[in-house]
Coordinates of C-alpha atoms in Angstrom, one line a residue:
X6 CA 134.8 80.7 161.3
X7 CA 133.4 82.6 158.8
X8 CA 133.1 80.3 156.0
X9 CA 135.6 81.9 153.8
X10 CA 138.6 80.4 151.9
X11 CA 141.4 81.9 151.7
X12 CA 144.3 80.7 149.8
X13 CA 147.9 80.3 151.0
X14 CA 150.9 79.2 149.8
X15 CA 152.0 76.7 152.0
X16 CA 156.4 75.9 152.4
X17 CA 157.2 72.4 153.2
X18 CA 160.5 72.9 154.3
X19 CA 160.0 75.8 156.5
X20 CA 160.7 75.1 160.2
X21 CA 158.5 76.5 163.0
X22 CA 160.6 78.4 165.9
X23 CA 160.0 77.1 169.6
X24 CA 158.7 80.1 170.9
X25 CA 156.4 81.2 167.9
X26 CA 158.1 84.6 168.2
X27 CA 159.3 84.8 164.5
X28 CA 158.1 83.5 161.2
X29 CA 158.8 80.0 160.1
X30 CA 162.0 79.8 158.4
X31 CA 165.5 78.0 158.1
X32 CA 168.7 78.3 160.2
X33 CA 171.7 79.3 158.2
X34 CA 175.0 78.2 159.8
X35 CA 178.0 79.3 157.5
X36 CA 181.6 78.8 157.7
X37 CA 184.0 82.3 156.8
X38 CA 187.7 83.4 156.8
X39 CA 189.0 86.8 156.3
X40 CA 191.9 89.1 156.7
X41 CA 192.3 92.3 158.3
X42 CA 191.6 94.5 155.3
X43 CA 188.3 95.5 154.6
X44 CA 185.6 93.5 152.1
X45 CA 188.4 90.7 151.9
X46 CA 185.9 87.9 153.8
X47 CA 185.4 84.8 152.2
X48 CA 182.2 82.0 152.7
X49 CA 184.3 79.1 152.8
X50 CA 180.9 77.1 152.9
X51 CA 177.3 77.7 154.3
X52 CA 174.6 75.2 155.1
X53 CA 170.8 75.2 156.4
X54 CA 170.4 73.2 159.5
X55 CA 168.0 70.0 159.0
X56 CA 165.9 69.0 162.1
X57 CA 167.4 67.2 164.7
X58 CA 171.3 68.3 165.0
X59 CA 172.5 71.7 166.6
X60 CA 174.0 74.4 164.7
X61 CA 177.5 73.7 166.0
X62 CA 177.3 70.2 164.9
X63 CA 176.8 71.6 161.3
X64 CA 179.4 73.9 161.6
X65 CA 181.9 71.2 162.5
X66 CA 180.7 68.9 159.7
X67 CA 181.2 71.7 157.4
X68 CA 184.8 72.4 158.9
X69 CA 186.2 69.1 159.0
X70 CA 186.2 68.5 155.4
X71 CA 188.0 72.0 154.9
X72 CA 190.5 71.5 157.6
X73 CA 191.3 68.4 155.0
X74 CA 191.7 70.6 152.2
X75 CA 193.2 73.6 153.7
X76 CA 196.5 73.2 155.7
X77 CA 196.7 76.4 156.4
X78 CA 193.7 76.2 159.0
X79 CA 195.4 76.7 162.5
X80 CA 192.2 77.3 164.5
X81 CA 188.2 77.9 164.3
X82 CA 186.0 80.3 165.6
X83 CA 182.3 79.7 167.2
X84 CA 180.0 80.7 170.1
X85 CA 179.2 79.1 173.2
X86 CA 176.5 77.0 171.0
X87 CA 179.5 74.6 169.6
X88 CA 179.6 71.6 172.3
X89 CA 182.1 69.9 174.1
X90 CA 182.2 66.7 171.7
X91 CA 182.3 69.0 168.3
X92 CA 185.3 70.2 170.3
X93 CA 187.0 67.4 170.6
X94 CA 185.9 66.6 167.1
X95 CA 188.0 69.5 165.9
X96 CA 191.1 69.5 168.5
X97 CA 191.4 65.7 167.4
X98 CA 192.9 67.6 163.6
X99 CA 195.2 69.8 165.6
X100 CA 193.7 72.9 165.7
X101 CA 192.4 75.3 168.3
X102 CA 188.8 76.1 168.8
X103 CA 188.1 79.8 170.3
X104 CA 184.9 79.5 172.0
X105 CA 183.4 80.9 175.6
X106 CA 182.3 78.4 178.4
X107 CA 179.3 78.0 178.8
X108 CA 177.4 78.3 182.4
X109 CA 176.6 75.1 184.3
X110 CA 172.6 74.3 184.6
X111 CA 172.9 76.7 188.1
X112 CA 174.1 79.3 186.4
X113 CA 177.9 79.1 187.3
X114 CA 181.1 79.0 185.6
X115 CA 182.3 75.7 184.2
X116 CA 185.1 73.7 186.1
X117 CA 186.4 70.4 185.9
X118 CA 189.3 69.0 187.8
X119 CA 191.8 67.6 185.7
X120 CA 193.5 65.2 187.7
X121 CA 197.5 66.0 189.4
X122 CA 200.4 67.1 186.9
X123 CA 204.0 67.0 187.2
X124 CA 205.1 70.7 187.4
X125 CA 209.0 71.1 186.5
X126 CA 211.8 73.5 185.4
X127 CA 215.6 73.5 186.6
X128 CA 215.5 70.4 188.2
X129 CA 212.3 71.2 190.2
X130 CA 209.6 68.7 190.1
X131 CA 206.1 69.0 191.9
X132 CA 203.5 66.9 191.6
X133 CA 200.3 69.3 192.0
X134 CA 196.2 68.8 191.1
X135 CA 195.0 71.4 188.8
X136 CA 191.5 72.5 187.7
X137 CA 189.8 74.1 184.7
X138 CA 187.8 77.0 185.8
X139 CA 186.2 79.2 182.6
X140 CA 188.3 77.7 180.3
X141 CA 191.7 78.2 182.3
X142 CA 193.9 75.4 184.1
X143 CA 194.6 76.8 187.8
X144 CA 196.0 75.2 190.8
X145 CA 194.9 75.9 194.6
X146 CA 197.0 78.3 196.5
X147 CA 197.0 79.1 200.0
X148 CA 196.9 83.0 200.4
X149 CA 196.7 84.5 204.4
X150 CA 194.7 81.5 205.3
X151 CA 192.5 81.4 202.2
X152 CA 192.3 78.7 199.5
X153 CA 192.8 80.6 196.2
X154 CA 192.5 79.7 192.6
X155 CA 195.5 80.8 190.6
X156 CA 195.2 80.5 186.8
X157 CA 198.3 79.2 184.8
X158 CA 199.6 81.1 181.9
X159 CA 200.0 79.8 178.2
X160 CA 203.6 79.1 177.1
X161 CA 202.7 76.7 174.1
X162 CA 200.3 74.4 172.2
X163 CA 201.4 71.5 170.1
X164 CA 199.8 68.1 168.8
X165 CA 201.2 64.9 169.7
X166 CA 200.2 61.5 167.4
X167 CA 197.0 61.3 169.2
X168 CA 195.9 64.6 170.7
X169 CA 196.7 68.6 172.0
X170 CA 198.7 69.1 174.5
X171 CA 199.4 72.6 175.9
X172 CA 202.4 74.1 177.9
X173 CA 200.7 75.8 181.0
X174 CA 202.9 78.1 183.8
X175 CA 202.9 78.3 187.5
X176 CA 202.9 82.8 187.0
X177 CA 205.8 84.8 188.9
X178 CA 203.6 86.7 190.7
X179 CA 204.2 88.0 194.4
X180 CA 201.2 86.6 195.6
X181 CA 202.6 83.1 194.5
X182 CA 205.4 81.0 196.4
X183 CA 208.3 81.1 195.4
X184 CA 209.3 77.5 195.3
X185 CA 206.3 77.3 192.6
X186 CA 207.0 80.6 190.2
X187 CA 208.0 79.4 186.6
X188 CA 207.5 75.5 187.1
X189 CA 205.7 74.4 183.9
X190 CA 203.3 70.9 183.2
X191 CA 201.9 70.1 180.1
X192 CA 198.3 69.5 180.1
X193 CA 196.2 67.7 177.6
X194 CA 193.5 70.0 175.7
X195 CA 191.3 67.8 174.4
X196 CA 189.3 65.1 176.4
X197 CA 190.6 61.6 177.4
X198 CA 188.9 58.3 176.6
X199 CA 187.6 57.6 179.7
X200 CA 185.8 61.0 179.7
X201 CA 184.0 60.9 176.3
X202 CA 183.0 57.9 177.5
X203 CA 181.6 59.3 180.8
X204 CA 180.2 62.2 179.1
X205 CA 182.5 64.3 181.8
X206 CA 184.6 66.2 179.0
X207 CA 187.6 68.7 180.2
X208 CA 186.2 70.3 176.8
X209 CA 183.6 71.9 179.1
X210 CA 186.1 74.1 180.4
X211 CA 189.1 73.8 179.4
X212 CA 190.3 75.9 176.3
X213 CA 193.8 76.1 174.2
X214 CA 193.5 79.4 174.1
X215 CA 191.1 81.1 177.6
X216 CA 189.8 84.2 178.0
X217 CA 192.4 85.0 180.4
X218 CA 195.1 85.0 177.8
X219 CA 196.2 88.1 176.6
X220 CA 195.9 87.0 172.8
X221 CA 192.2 85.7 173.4
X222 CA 191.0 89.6 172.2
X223 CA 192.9 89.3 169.1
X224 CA 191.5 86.5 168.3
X225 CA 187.7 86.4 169.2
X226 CA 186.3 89.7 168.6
X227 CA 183.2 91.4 170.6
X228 CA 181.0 90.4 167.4
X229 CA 181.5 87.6 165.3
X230 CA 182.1 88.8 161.7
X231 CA 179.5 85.7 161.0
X232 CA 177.2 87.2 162.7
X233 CA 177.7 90.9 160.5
X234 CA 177.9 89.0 157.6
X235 CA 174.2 87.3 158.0
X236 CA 173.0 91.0 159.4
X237 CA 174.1 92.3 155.8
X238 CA 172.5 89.4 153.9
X239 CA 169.1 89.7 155.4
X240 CA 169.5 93.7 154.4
X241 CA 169.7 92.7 151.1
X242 CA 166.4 91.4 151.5
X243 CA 162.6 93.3 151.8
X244 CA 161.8 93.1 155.0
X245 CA 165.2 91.0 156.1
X246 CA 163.0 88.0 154.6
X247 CA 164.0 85.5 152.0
X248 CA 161.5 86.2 149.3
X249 CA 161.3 82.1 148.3
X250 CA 159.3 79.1 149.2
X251 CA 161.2 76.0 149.4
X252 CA 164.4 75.5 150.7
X253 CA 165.8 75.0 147.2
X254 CA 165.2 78.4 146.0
X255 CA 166.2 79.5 149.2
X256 CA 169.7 77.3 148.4
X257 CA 169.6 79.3 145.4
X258 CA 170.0 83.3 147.5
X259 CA 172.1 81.3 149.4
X260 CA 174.5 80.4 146.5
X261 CA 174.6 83.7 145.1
X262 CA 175.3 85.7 148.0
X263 CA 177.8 83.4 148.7
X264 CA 179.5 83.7 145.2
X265 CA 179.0 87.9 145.5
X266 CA 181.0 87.6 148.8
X267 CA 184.2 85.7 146.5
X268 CA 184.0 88.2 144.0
X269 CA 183.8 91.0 146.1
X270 CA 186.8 89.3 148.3
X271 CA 188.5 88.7 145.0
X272 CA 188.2 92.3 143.4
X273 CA 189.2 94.0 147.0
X274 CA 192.6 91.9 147.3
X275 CA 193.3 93.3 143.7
X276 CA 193.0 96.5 144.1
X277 CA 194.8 96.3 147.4
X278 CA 198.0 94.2 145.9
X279 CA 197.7 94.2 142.0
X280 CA 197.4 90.6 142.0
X281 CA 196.6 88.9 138.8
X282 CA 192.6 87.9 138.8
X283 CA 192.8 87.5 134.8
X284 CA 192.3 83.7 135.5
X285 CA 188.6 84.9 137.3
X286 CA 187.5 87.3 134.8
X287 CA 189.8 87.3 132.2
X288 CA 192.0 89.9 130.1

């Protein structure tokens, strides 16, 4: 308006956010393990999101490759952002995948029926039609007149030659009858043909490991440590932003923080155990 020019250096590969509420920037979706003992967390890989796939989807491209690599990968970690076909994606290698349900377009709890199992245990056999609710398999129950939902309780997961199957239990509980306490089905995990094809995925709500279960605390903490672990990256920056233009540069912060979060990983585990690190740094 005025007539003035002002110079600007201008970042190609910087990516405007929907709502205008933050600077232009780059998503960062990163792929960790660590153990129990503090500073031992290792990036296993980290990656900026290009235009036109979700965040989950990167995350599973990243951790398919490593799942290759590293047998000793028994499960993955990720929030409600990581979508019923990535799941499949990464049950399909045998492992779990701890993630929430997300809500339904109305704002409600995810459920899909799964179709009727064969229940069994001593010689018992019941044929009975059971439902993911929240990530839980249930059947109906009939309680003082009232239809009610009871959830099943994990027993086991294991992979077959083509997918994972899980070992769900009718609970002994008083409310339950008692011609159904203990009878057990096993229930596949990840989705069938016919609904990947349909876009109707049990993945929506059906987990190997729910909420419900007693180990699902253990497991899938309050925070993410990924989500710490960016926190203390952007502190290591003025004004928690990347001081670079151009997403190579910004590869390079990347890189290096990546690299200080081995070495730090590295140096802890030594001091903890006495391990040998001469092979890292030498004599």
């Amino acid at each position: 308006e005025s007539g003035e020019i002002i110079h600007r250096r201008y970042d190609p590969d910087a990516v405007h956010y929907q709502d205008d509420t933050q600077f232009p920037g780059n998503y960062w979706v990163s792929a960790l393990v660590r153990t129990e003992h503090a500073h031992e967390r290792v990036i296993l890989d980290a990656q900026f999101k290009p235009n036109g796939i979700g965040d989950g989807g990167v995350f599973t491209n990243m951790v398919l490759p490593i799942i290759g690599s590293v047998s000793e990968v028994r499960g993955v970690g990720y929030d409600m952002a990581l979508h019923p076909p990535d799941q499949d994606r990464i049950l399909d290698t045998g492992r779990h995948v701890l993630t929430k349900t997300s809500l339904t377009n109305k704002g409600k709890r995810a459920q899909v029926p799964l179709g009727t199992y064969e229940f069994k245990d001593s010689g018992r056999k019941l044929d009975l039609p059971v439902t993911a609710f929240d990530g839980t398999p249930g059947i109906q129950m009939v309680i003082d007149g009232q239809r009610m939902w009871q959830p099943l309780e994990r027993v086991q997961t294991k992979r077959s030659k083509y997918a994972m199957y899980g070992l769900w239990r009718i609970p002994e509980l008083d409310a339950v009858s008692p011609h159904l306490r203990g009878l057990t089905a096993w229930i596949r995990q990840s989705s069938t043909d016919d609904e990947r094809a349909n876009g109707k995925r049990r993945t929506r709500a059906l987990r190997t490991i729910p909420p419900t279960d007693p180990d699902w605390r253990r497991l899938f903490g309050g925070r993410e440590d990924t989500e710490s672990m960016h926190n203390h990256m952007k502190e290591k920056w003025f004004g928690r932003r990347v001081r670079a233009v151009g997403l190579e540069r910004r590869e390079l912060q990347l890189r290096g923080y990546q690299i200080h979060q081995g070495i730090t990983a590295l140096l802890a585990w030594h001091y903890r155990t006495g391990g040998d690190v001469s092979r890292y740094f030498g004599a």
